[in-house]
């Protein structure tokens, strides 16, 4: 008998496992490669929505939890995954510069938006109107984190690579039994894989496909993240990640020619140096109709829980949402009503 079974080891699964370790709970993790969102993610943390110059939902609180969370993980796993890097929003017009100044005057935003207009000095980029800089931003190397965390769990004999077989799950009043495993609770952190879950598939998870290119551009020589019609995210060795697309119909993790062309065309509109495409990846962001996470306990089965719906902001949301779920299960603390799955109970269970 263990305290928990965790299904799924993306950003949600890892952050929940960290809650369990911190609180001395025993657990086993089951995950497969059916979803790729956390592995392919750009990994950016940035509190500002750069289309509209507004603060993302609860961004300040999330960032305050996320930074120590990743830094403690770095210490524990003895790796570096957090790179502090400035995000520079390319302005397309004087109007946009003015909108930026207006936004940077607002009390909630002024600690995140620099009030200087940064002049472009990089000849490989067209940015006649300069940039506005977001403060406190950076990138988590999510792929490295997942690979290292999986190995860490393997070394503790706490991880099994397997597709969860729902037919083998028995749900009882005081525990769950899955094959040879018995646990007090089970947490599903399966990203878009939630759609296959007979207990939670009622939740309105839409899923938004995103694709990214990695390019090699020796003449680009850019150290900041540039946000224009697409992001340019500097990696190392003259490599840059370019993305991402947003598609709502296709729910596969397969990269498409159409999205590749879209990214190339958008890049062409402001990049004027040569590059070669090194890789092309795709994943489904677990997005929800009301743009809020899905956190909580099944309305009819008190041993079944869900941690999902991080949309395009998993890096920042995961540490807060996992702590909320843990405290709800173990300490009976309320889940913030905006992310509590109870907001859908009435509609689907008439309760
Ligand atoms: C192109 C792209 C770019 C992005 N860029 C950013 C970014 O810059 N910053 C940011 O914060 N977020 C970004 N995101 C969003 C971010 O990736 C997600 O919010 C986050 O990764 C979701 O994590 P998750 O753990 O909930 O889901 P996932 O990453 O999908 O993880 C779920 C895990 O569960 C496993 N699983 C599913 N079903 C089963 C099953 N039946 N049995 C066993 N295992 C199962 C999956 O294989 C997977 O390992 C991006 C997403 C995409 C697609």
PDB file of C-alpha atoms in Angstrom, residues 2-294:
ATOM      1  CA  UNK A   2       1.390   3.403  -1.009  1.00  0.00           C
ATOM      2  CA  UNK A   3      -0.131   6.790  -0.324  1.00  0.00           C
ATOM      3  CA  UNK A   4      -0.452   7.810  -3.994  1.00  0.00           C
ATOM      4  CA  UNK A   5      -0.380   6.629  -7.573  1.00  0.00           C
ATOM      5  CA  UNK A   6       0.417   9.505  -9.946  1.00  0.00           C
ATOM      6  CA  UNK A   7      -0.489   8.989 -13.597  1.00  0.00           C
ATOM      7  CA  UNK A   8       1.460  11.218 -16.025  1.00  0.00           C
ATOM      8  CA  UNK A   9       4.919  12.723 -15.647  1.00  0.00           C
ATOM      9  CA  UNK A  10       4.812  16.092 -17.381  1.00  0.00           C
ATOM     10  CA  UNK A  11       5.067  19.387 -15.489  1.00  0.00           C
ATOM     11  CA  UNK A  12       1.882  18.566 -13.557  1.00  0.00           C
ATOM     12  CA  UNK A  13       3.047  15.090 -12.494  1.00  0.00           C
ATOM     13  CA  UNK A  14       6.510  16.275 -11.480  1.00  0.00           C
ATOM     14  CA  UNK A  15       5.190  19.143  -9.413  1.00  0.00           C
ATOM     15  CA  UNK A  16       2.730  16.858  -7.620  1.00  0.00           C
ATOM     16  CA  UNK A  17       5.469  14.293  -6.907  1.00  0.00           C
ATOM     17  CA  UNK A  18       7.474  17.108  -5.353  1.00  0.00           C
ATOM     18  CA  UNK A  19       4.585  17.874  -2.997  1.00  0.00           C
ATOM     19  CA  UNK A  20       4.481  14.200  -2.038  1.00  0.00           C
ATOM     20  CA  UNK A  21       8.229  14.030  -1.383  1.00  0.00           C
ATOM     21  CA  UNK A  22       8.193  17.251   0.603  1.00  0.00           C
ATOM     22  CA  UNK A  23       5.472  15.837   2.833  1.00  0.00           C
ATOM     23  CA  UNK A  24       6.949  12.359   3.241  1.00  0.00           C
ATOM     24  CA  UNK A  25       4.271  10.501   1.255  1.00  0.00           C
ATOM     25  CA  UNK A  26       4.966   7.241  -0.571  1.00  0.00           C
ATOM     26  CA  UNK A  27       4.039   7.014  -4.243  1.00  0.00           C
ATOM     27  CA  UNK A  28       4.465   5.316  -7.618  1.00  0.00           C
ATOM     28  CA  UNK A  29       4.310   7.034 -11.003  1.00  0.00           C
ATOM     29  CA  UNK A  30       2.957   5.558 -14.217  1.00  0.00           C
ATOM     30  CA  UNK A  31       3.491   7.477 -17.443  1.00  0.00           C
ATOM     31  CA  UNK A  32       3.924   6.929 -21.157  1.00  0.00           C
ATOM     32  CA  UNK A  33       4.928   9.071 -24.138  1.00  0.00           C
ATOM     33  CA  UNK A  34       1.428   9.538 -25.566  1.00  0.00           C
ATOM     34  CA  UNK A  35       1.452  13.293 -24.819  1.00  0.00           C
ATOM     35  CA  UNK A  36       4.386  15.585 -25.495  1.00  0.00           C
ATOM     36  CA  UNK A  37       3.327  19.039 -24.304  1.00  0.00           C
ATOM     37  CA  UNK A  38       5.818  19.391 -21.428  1.00  0.00           C
ATOM     38  CA  UNK A  39       8.659  17.860 -23.456  1.00  0.00           C
ATOM     39  CA  UNK A  40       8.321  20.158 -26.475  1.00  0.00           C
ATOM     40  CA  UNK A  41       7.319  23.337 -24.568  1.00  0.00           C
ATOM     41  CA  UNK A  42       9.224  26.562 -25.106  1.00  0.00           C
ATOM     42  CA  UNK A  43       9.558  26.528 -21.316  1.00  0.00           C
ATOM     43  CA  UNK A  44       9.145  30.288 -20.921  1.00  0.00           C
ATOM     44  CA  UNK A  45       7.904  31.867 -17.731  1.00  0.00           C
ATOM     45  CA  UNK A  46       6.611  35.340 -18.341  1.00  0.00           C
ATOM     46  CA  UNK A  47       3.865  37.013 -16.295  1.00  0.00           C
ATOM     47  CA  UNK A  48       2.659  39.302 -19.089  1.00  0.00           C
ATOM     48  CA  UNK A  49       0.332  38.527 -21.999  1.00  0.00           C
ATOM     49  CA  UNK A  50       2.283  40.193 -24.784  1.00  0.00           C
ATOM     50  CA  UNK A  51      -0.570  40.464 -27.254  1.00  0.00           C
ATOM     51  CA  UNK A  52      -2.622  42.751 -25.039  1.00  0.00           C
ATOM     52  CA  UNK A  53      -0.059  43.961 -22.462  1.00  0.00           C
ATOM     53  CA  UNK A  54      -2.036  42.584 -19.523  1.00  0.00           C
ATOM     54  CA  UNK A  55      -1.012  40.491 -16.526  1.00  0.00           C
ATOM     55  CA  UNK A  56      -1.695  36.760 -16.875  1.00  0.00           C
ATOM     56  CA  UNK A  57      -4.088  35.202 -14.362  1.00  0.00           C
ATOM     57  CA  UNK A  58      -2.576  35.138 -10.837  1.00  0.00           C
ATOM     58  CA  UNK A  59       0.841  35.527 -12.452  1.00  0.00           C
ATOM     59  CA  UNK A  60       2.558  37.350  -9.597  1.00  0.00           C
ATOM     60  CA  UNK A  61       1.642  34.715  -6.985  1.00  0.00           C
ATOM     61  CA  UNK A  62       2.450  31.867  -9.371  1.00  0.00           C
ATOM     62  CA  UNK A  63       5.873  33.286 -10.151  1.00  0.00           C
ATOM     63  CA  UNK A  64       6.649  33.696  -6.460  1.00  0.00           C
ATOM     64  CA  UNK A  65       5.989  29.957  -5.947  1.00  0.00           C
ATOM     65  CA  UNK A  66       7.529  28.774  -9.200  1.00  0.00           C
ATOM     66  CA  UNK A  67      10.993  30.287  -8.841  1.00  0.00           C
ATOM     67  CA  UNK A  68      11.920  28.616  -5.531  1.00  0.00           C
ATOM     68  CA  UNK A  69      10.259  25.432  -6.777  1.00  0.00           C
ATOM     69  CA  UNK A  70      12.528  25.091  -9.837  1.00  0.00           C
ATOM     70  CA  UNK A  71      15.581  26.272  -7.962  1.00  0.00           C
ATOM     71  CA  UNK A  72      15.072  23.613  -5.257  1.00  0.00           C
ATOM     72  CA  UNK A  73      14.614  21.008  -7.977  1.00  0.00           C
ATOM     73  CA  UNK A  74      17.899  22.090  -9.546  1.00  0.00           C
ATOM     74  CA  UNK A  75      19.650  21.590  -6.210  1.00  0.00           C
ATOM     75  CA  UNK A  76      17.998  18.244  -5.576  1.00  0.00           C
ATOM     76  CA  UNK A  77      18.665  16.818  -9.050  1.00  0.00           C
ATOM     77  CA  UNK A  78      22.027  18.578  -9.435  1.00  0.00           C
ATOM     78  CA  UNK A  79      21.146  20.059 -12.811  1.00  0.00           C
ATOM     79  CA  UNK A  80      20.627  23.497 -14.292  1.00  0.00           C
ATOM     80  CA  UNK A  81      17.225  24.008 -15.907  1.00  0.00           C
ATOM     81  CA  UNK A  82      16.435  27.669 -15.159  1.00  0.00           C
ATOM     82  CA  UNK A  83      17.960  30.329 -17.427  1.00  0.00           C
ATOM     83  CA  UNK A  84      17.132  33.936 -16.659  1.00  0.00           C
ATOM     84  CA  UNK A  85      16.561  35.645 -19.989  1.00  0.00           C
ATOM     85  CA  UNK A  86      14.873  38.926 -20.877  1.00  0.00           C
ATOM     86  CA  UNK A  87      11.790  38.885 -23.095  1.00  0.00           C
ATOM     87  CA  UNK A  88      11.742  41.774 -25.535  1.00  0.00           C
ATOM     88  CA  UNK A  89       8.446  42.611 -27.214  1.00  0.00           C
ATOM     89  CA  UNK A  90       9.059  43.959 -30.713  1.00  0.00           C
ATOM     90  CA  UNK A  91       6.895  46.996 -31.454  1.00  0.00           C
ATOM     91  CA  UNK A  92       5.271  47.207 -34.869  1.00  0.00           C
ATOM     92  CA  UNK A  93       4.245  50.882 -34.569  1.00  0.00           C
ATOM     93  CA  UNK A  94       4.299  54.070 -32.490  1.00  0.00           C
ATOM     94  CA  UNK A  95       0.785  53.126 -31.291  1.00  0.00           C
ATOM     95  CA  UNK A  96       2.154  49.950 -29.772  1.00  0.00           C
ATOM     96  CA  UNK A  97       4.886  51.890 -28.016  1.00  0.00           C
ATOM     97  CA  UNK A  98       2.221  54.159 -26.535  1.00  0.00           C
ATOM     98  CA  UNK A  99       0.106  51.187 -25.431  1.00  0.00           C
ATOM     99  CA  UNK A 100       3.171  49.755 -23.708  1.00  0.00           C
ATOM    100  CA  UNK A 101       3.776  53.005 -21.803  1.00  0.00           C
ATOM    101  CA  UNK A 102       0.136  53.103 -20.742  1.00  0.00           C
ATOM    102  CA  UNK A 103       0.332  49.515 -19.509  1.00  0.00           C
ATOM    103  CA  UNK A 104       3.608  50.072 -17.671  1.00  0.00           C
ATOM    104  CA  UNK A 105       1.908  52.813 -15.652  1.00  0.00           C
ATOM    105  CA  UNK A 106      -0.672  50.414 -14.229  1.00  0.00           C
ATOM    106  CA  UNK A 107       0.030  49.360 -10.620  1.00  0.00           C
ATOM    107  CA  UNK A 108      -0.222  45.607 -11.306  1.00  0.00           C
ATOM    108  CA  UNK A 109       2.084  45.747 -14.311  1.00  0.00           C
ATOM    109  CA  UNK A 110       4.678  48.367 -13.445  1.00  0.00           C
ATOM    110  CA  UNK A 111       7.002  45.921 -11.698  1.00  0.00           C
ATOM    111  CA  UNK A 112       7.074  43.730 -14.840  1.00  0.00           C
ATOM    112  CA  UNK A 113       7.279  46.226 -17.719  1.00  0.00           C
ATOM    113  CA  UNK A 114      10.390  48.298 -18.262  1.00  0.00           C
ATOM    114  CA  UNK A 115       9.591  51.898 -19.200  1.00  0.00           C
ATOM    115  CA  UNK A 116      12.547  52.294 -21.566  1.00  0.00           C
ATOM    116  CA  UNK A 117      12.168  51.707 -25.273  1.00  0.00           C
ATOM    117  CA  UNK A 118      15.084  49.517 -26.242  1.00  0.00           C
ATOM    118  CA  UNK A 119      16.669  50.357 -29.585  1.00  0.00           C
ATOM    119  CA  UNK A 120      17.360  47.462 -31.909  1.00  0.00           C
ATOM    120  CA  UNK A 121      21.067  47.016 -32.609  1.00  0.00           C
ATOM    121  CA  UNK A 122      20.843  43.541 -34.135  1.00  0.00           C
ATOM    122  CA  UNK A 123      21.174  43.771 -37.939  1.00  0.00           C
ATOM    123  CA  UNK A 124      19.647  40.327 -38.374  1.00  0.00           C
ATOM    124  CA  UNK A 125      16.297  41.572 -37.038  1.00  0.00           C
ATOM    125  CA  UNK A 126      14.017  44.307 -38.411  1.00  0.00           C
ATOM    126  CA  UNK A 127      12.665  46.267 -35.452  1.00  0.00           C
ATOM    127  CA  UNK A 128      12.487  49.943 -36.381  1.00  0.00           C
ATOM    128  CA  UNK A 129      10.204  50.781 -33.465  1.00  0.00           C
ATOM    129  CA  UNK A 130      12.392  49.002 -30.925  1.00  0.00           C
ATOM    130  CA  UNK A 131      11.345  46.792 -28.043  1.00  0.00           C
ATOM    131  CA  UNK A 132       9.705  46.861 -24.631  1.00  0.00           C
ATOM    132  CA  UNK A 133      11.313  44.591 -22.063  1.00  0.00           C
ATOM    133  CA  UNK A 134       9.472  42.333 -19.605  1.00  0.00           C
ATOM    134  CA  UNK A 135      11.231  41.934 -16.272  1.00  0.00           C
ATOM    135  CA  UNK A 136      11.573  38.746 -14.215  1.00  0.00           C
ATOM    136  CA  UNK A 137      11.315  36.337 -17.138  1.00  0.00           C
ATOM    137  CA  UNK A 138      13.237  33.193 -18.056  1.00  0.00           C
ATOM    138  CA  UNK A 139      13.149  29.698 -19.437  1.00  0.00           C
ATOM    139  CA  UNK A 140      12.942  26.250 -17.878  1.00  0.00           C
ATOM    140  CA  UNK A 141      14.532  23.436 -19.864  1.00  0.00           C
ATOM    141  CA  UNK A 142      11.487  21.219 -19.480  1.00  0.00           C
ATOM    142  CA  UNK A 143      12.836  18.330 -21.544  1.00  0.00           C
ATOM    143  CA  UNK A 144      15.977  18.075 -19.416  1.00  0.00           C
ATOM    144  CA  UNK A 145      13.844  18.317 -16.278  1.00  0.00           C
ATOM    145  CA  UNK A 146      11.567  15.469 -17.345  1.00  0.00           C
ATOM    146  CA  UNK A 147      14.405  13.175 -18.442  1.00  0.00           C
ATOM    147  CA  UNK A 148      16.317  13.790 -15.204  1.00  0.00           C
ATOM    148  CA  UNK A 149      13.238  13.450 -13.012  1.00  0.00           C
ATOM    149  CA  UNK A 150      12.265  10.180 -14.688  1.00  0.00           C
ATOM    150  CA  UNK A 151      15.749   8.798 -13.998  1.00  0.00           C
ATOM    151  CA  UNK A 152      15.520  10.025 -10.409  1.00  0.00           C
ATOM    152  CA  UNK A 153      12.241   8.133  -9.919  1.00  0.00           C
ATOM    153  CA  UNK A 154      13.642   5.062 -11.679  1.00  0.00           C
ATOM    154  CA  UNK A 155      16.557   5.028  -9.231  1.00  0.00           C
ATOM    155  CA  UNK A 156      14.002   4.998  -6.387  1.00  0.00           C
ATOM    156  CA  UNK A 157      11.999   2.249  -8.150  1.00  0.00           C
ATOM    157  CA  UNK A 158       9.038   4.613  -8.173  1.00  0.00           C
ATOM    158  CA  UNK A 159       8.442   4.895 -11.948  1.00  0.00           C
ATOM    159  CA  UNK A 160       6.914   2.593 -14.520  1.00  0.00           C
ATOM    160  CA  UNK A 161       6.687   3.438 -18.200  1.00  0.00           C
ATOM    161  CA  UNK A 162       3.274   2.151 -19.148  1.00  0.00           C
ATOM    162  CA  UNK A 163      -0.025   3.314 -20.592  1.00  0.00           C
ATOM    163  CA  UNK A 164      -2.515   3.364 -17.747  1.00  0.00           C
ATOM    164  CA  UNK A 165      -5.158   0.669 -18.288  1.00  0.00           C
ATOM    165  CA  UNK A 166      -8.416   1.956 -16.861  1.00  0.00           C
ATOM    166  CA  UNK A 167      -9.966  -1.528 -16.968  1.00  0.00           C
ATOM    167  CA  UNK A 168      -7.430  -2.591 -14.337  1.00  0.00           C
ATOM    168  CA  UNK A 169      -8.424   0.132 -11.878  1.00  0.00           C
ATOM    169  CA  UNK A 170     -10.686  -0.776  -8.971  1.00  0.00           C
ATOM    170  CA  UNK A 171     -12.070   2.158  -7.044  1.00  0.00           C
ATOM    171  CA  UNK A 172     -13.055   1.430  -3.441  1.00  0.00           C
ATOM    172  CA  UNK A 173     -14.243   3.712  -0.633  1.00  0.00           C
ATOM    173  CA  UNK A 174     -10.947   3.901   1.211  1.00  0.00           C
ATOM    174  CA  UNK A 175      -8.388   3.089  -1.529  1.00  0.00           C
ATOM    175  CA  UNK A 176      -7.765   2.310  -5.187  1.00  0.00           C
ATOM    176  CA  UNK A 177      -6.269  -0.879  -6.559  1.00  0.00           C
ATOM    177  CA  UNK A 178      -4.369  -0.876  -9.856  1.00  0.00           C
ATOM    178  CA  UNK A 179      -2.942  -4.243 -10.893  1.00  0.00           C
ATOM    179  CA  UNK A 180      -0.581  -5.203  -8.023  1.00  0.00           C
ATOM    180  CA  UNK A 181      -0.595  -1.674  -6.556  1.00  0.00           C
ATOM    181  CA  UNK A 182      -2.835  -0.443  -3.779  1.00  0.00           C
ATOM    182  CA  UNK A 183      -2.950   3.257  -2.902  1.00  0.00           C
ATOM    183  CA  UNK A 184      -4.913   5.666  -0.739  1.00  0.00           C
ATOM    184  CA  UNK A 185      -5.300   8.083  -3.656  1.00  0.00           C
ATOM    185  CA  UNK A 186      -4.726   8.344  -7.384  1.00  0.00           C
ATOM    186  CA  UNK A 187      -3.918  11.621  -9.147  1.00  0.00           C
ATOM    187  CA  UNK A 188      -4.364  11.916 -12.909  1.00  0.00           C
ATOM    188  CA  UNK A 189      -1.896  14.421 -14.380  1.00  0.00           C
ATOM    189  CA  UNK A 190      -2.186  13.265 -17.960  1.00  0.00           C
ATOM    190  CA  UNK A 191      -2.473  16.508 -19.933  1.00  0.00           C
ATOM    191  CA  UNK A 192      -4.585  16.075 -23.054  1.00  0.00           C
ATOM    192  CA  UNK A 193      -4.625  12.326 -22.263  1.00  0.00           C
ATOM    193  CA  UNK A 194      -7.466  13.210 -19.872  1.00  0.00           C
ATOM    194  CA  UNK A 195      -9.783  12.702 -22.829  1.00  0.00           C
ATOM    195  CA  UNK A 196      -9.253   8.909 -22.498  1.00  0.00           C
ATOM    196  CA  UNK A 197     -10.057   8.893 -18.778  1.00  0.00           C
ATOM    197  CA  UNK A 198     -13.561   7.499 -18.171  1.00  0.00           C
ATOM    198  CA  UNK A 199     -13.809   9.264 -14.781  1.00  0.00           C
ATOM    199  CA  UNK A 200     -12.760  12.755 -15.835  1.00  0.00           C
ATOM    200  CA  UNK A 201     -13.437  12.942 -19.561  1.00  0.00           C
ATOM    201  CA  UNK A 202     -16.567  14.987 -18.799  1.00  0.00           C
ATOM    202  CA  UNK A 203     -14.348  17.986 -18.011  1.00  0.00           C
ATOM    203  CA  UNK A 204     -14.227  20.532 -20.870  1.00  0.00           C
ATOM    204  CA  UNK A 205     -10.589  20.136 -21.864  1.00  0.00           C
ATOM    205  CA  UNK A 206     -10.271  21.434 -25.436  1.00  0.00           C
ATOM    206  CA  UNK A 207      -6.614  20.996 -26.261  1.00  0.00           C
ATOM    207  CA  UNK A 208      -4.722  23.407 -28.496  1.00  0.00           C
ATOM    208  CA  UNK A 209      -2.032  22.006 -30.742  1.00  0.00           C
ATOM    209  CA  UNK A 210       1.252  23.900 -30.895  1.00  0.00           C
ATOM    210  CA  UNK A 211       4.295  23.432 -33.104  1.00  0.00           C
ATOM    211  CA  UNK A 212       7.841  24.716 -32.750  1.00  0.00           C
ATOM    212  CA  UNK A 213      10.908  24.756 -34.974  1.00  0.00           C
ATOM    213  CA  UNK A 214      14.508  24.713 -33.822  1.00  0.00           C
ATOM    214  CA  UNK A 215      16.787  26.609 -36.194  1.00  0.00           C
ATOM    215  CA  UNK A 216      20.541  27.044 -36.425  1.00  0.00           C
ATOM    216  CA  UNK A 217      21.384  30.676 -37.249  1.00  0.00           C
ATOM    217  CA  UNK A 218      25.073  31.519 -36.699  1.00  0.00           C
ATOM    218  CA  UNK A 219      24.587  35.145 -37.804  1.00  0.00           C
ATOM    219  CA  UNK A 220      21.607  35.896 -35.580  1.00  0.00           C
ATOM    220  CA  UNK A 221      23.658  36.395 -32.416  1.00  0.00           C
ATOM    221  CA  UNK A 222      20.689  37.289 -30.207  1.00  0.00           C
ATOM    222  CA  UNK A 223      20.777  36.710 -26.447  1.00  0.00           C
ATOM    223  CA  UNK A 224      17.274  37.906 -25.555  1.00  0.00           C
ATOM    224  CA  UNK A 225      13.963  36.232 -26.230  1.00  0.00           C
ATOM    225  CA  UNK A 226      12.305  38.219 -29.013  1.00  0.00           C
ATOM    226  CA  UNK A 227       8.517  38.271 -29.171  1.00  0.00           C
ATOM    227  CA  UNK A 228       7.006  39.375 -32.460  1.00  0.00           C
ATOM    228  CA  UNK A 229       4.464  37.407 -34.520  1.00  0.00           C
ATOM    229  CA  UNK A 230       6.446  34.414 -33.210  1.00  0.00           C
ATOM    230  CA  UNK A 231       8.903  33.953 -30.370  1.00  0.00           C
ATOM    231  CA  UNK A 232      12.628  33.579 -30.998  1.00  0.00           C
ATOM    232  CA  UNK A 233      14.045  31.796 -27.963  1.00  0.00           C
ATOM    233  CA  UNK A 234      17.861  31.541 -27.819  1.00  0.00           C
ATOM    234  CA  UNK A 235      19.242  28.151 -26.762  1.00  0.00           C
ATOM    235  CA  UNK A 236      23.000  27.502 -27.036  1.00  0.00           C
ATOM    236  CA  UNK A 237      25.378  26.804 -29.978  1.00  0.00           C
ATOM    237  CA  UNK A 238      23.560  29.237 -32.324  1.00  0.00           C
ATOM    238  CA  UNK A 239      20.318  27.308 -31.912  1.00  0.00           C
ATOM    239  CA  UNK A 240      16.992  29.103 -31.495  1.00  0.00           C
ATOM    240  CA  UNK A 241      13.502  27.854 -30.869  1.00  0.00           C
ATOM    241  CA  UNK A 242      10.806  29.420 -33.046  1.00  0.00           C
ATOM    242  CA  UNK A 243       7.127  29.222 -32.158  1.00  0.00           C
ATOM    243  CA  UNK A 244       4.521  28.576 -31.588  1.00  0.00           C
ATOM    244  CA  UNK A 245       1.371  27.872 -33.565  1.00  0.00           C
ATOM    245  CA  UNK A 246      -2.160  27.537 -32.168  1.00  0.00           C
ATOM    246  CA  UNK A 247      -4.496  25.016 -33.833  1.00  0.00           C
ATOM    247  CA  UNK A 248      -7.792  23.809 -32.468  1.00  0.00           C
ATOM    248  CA  UNK A 249      -8.914  20.986 -34.810  1.00  0.00           C
ATOM    249  CA  UNK A 250      -5.976  18.602 -35.166  1.00  0.00           C
ATOM    250  CA  UNK A 251      -5.411  16.710 -31.879  1.00  0.00           C
ATOM    251  CA  UNK A 252      -2.368  14.685 -32.915  1.00  0.00           C
ATOM    252  CA  UNK A 253       1.222  15.246 -31.808  1.00  0.00           C
ATOM    253  CA  UNK A 254       2.421  15.030 -35.415  1.00  0.00           C
ATOM    254  CA  UNK A 255       4.263  18.062 -36.884  1.00  0.00           C
ATOM    255  CA  UNK A 256       2.626  19.407 -40.059  1.00  0.00           C
ATOM    256  CA  UNK A 257       3.922  21.089 -43.222  1.00  0.00           C
ATOM    257  CA  UNK A 258       1.225  23.759 -42.876  1.00  0.00           C
ATOM    258  CA  UNK A 259       2.429  24.904 -39.448  1.00  0.00           C
ATOM    259  CA  UNK A 260       6.051  24.744 -40.539  1.00  0.00           C
ATOM    260  CA  UNK A 261       5.262  27.136 -43.385  1.00  0.00           C
ATOM    261  CA  UNK A 262       3.294  29.396 -41.060  1.00  0.00           C
ATOM    262  CA  UNK A 263       6.278  29.675 -38.698  1.00  0.00           C
ATOM    263  CA  UNK A 264       8.735  30.269 -41.557  1.00  0.00           C
ATOM    264  CA  UNK A 265       6.530  32.998 -43.047  1.00  0.00           C
ATOM    265  CA  UNK A 266       6.079  34.772 -39.731  1.00  0.00           C
ATOM    266  CA  UNK A 267       9.807  34.613 -39.087  1.00  0.00           C
ATOM    267  CA  UNK A 268      10.524  35.983 -42.543  1.00  0.00           C
ATOM    268  CA  UNK A 269       8.551  39.120 -41.700  1.00  0.00           C
ATOM    269  CA  UNK A 270      11.221  40.338 -39.239  1.00  0.00           C
ATOM    270  CA  UNK A 271      14.318  38.088 -39.500  1.00  0.00           C
ATOM    271  CA  UNK A 272      16.802  38.712 -42.288  1.00  0.00           C
ATOM    272  CA  UNK A 273      19.646  36.233 -41.792  1.00  0.00           C
ATOM    273  CA  UNK A 274      20.165  32.718 -43.117  1.00  0.00           C
ATOM    274  CA  UNK A 275      19.286  29.703 -41.024  1.00  0.00           C
ATOM    275  CA  UNK A 276      18.693  25.989 -41.305  1.00  0.00           C
ATOM    276  CA  UNK A 277      15.861  24.072 -39.650  1.00  0.00           C
ATOM    277  CA  UNK A 278      17.226  21.479 -37.248  1.00  0.00           C
ATOM    278  CA  UNK A 279      14.033  20.060 -35.779  1.00  0.00           C
ATOM    279  CA  UNK A 280      10.263  20.425 -35.758  1.00  0.00           C
ATOM    280  CA  UNK A 281       8.027  19.265 -32.894  1.00  0.00           C
ATOM    281  CA  UNK A 282       4.379  19.371 -31.867  1.00  0.00           C
ATOM    282  CA  UNK A 283       2.279  18.893 -28.743  1.00  0.00           C
ATOM    283  CA  UNK A 284      -1.219  19.487 -27.415  1.00  0.00           C
ATOM    284  CA  UNK A 285      -1.553  22.186 -24.765  1.00  0.00           C
ATOM    285  CA  UNK A 286      -4.171  21.111 -22.186  1.00  0.00           C
ATOM    286  CA  UNK A 287      -6.423  24.149 -22.615  1.00  0.00           C
ATOM    287  CA  UNK A 288      -9.831  24.603 -20.996  1.00  0.00           C
ATOM    288  CA  UNK A 289     -12.825  26.551 -22.284  1.00  0.00           C
ATOM    289  CA  UNK A 290     -12.696  29.061 -19.383  1.00  0.00           C
ATOM    290  CA  UNK A 291      -8.840  29.237 -19.447  1.00  0.00           C
ATOM    291  CA  UNK A 292      -8.452  28.028 -15.877  1.00  0.00           C
ATOM    292  CA  UNK A 293      -6.798  24.868 -14.538  1.00  0.00           C
ATOM    293  CA  UNK A 294      -8.699  21.714 -13.641  1.00  0.00           C
TER     294      UNK A 294
END
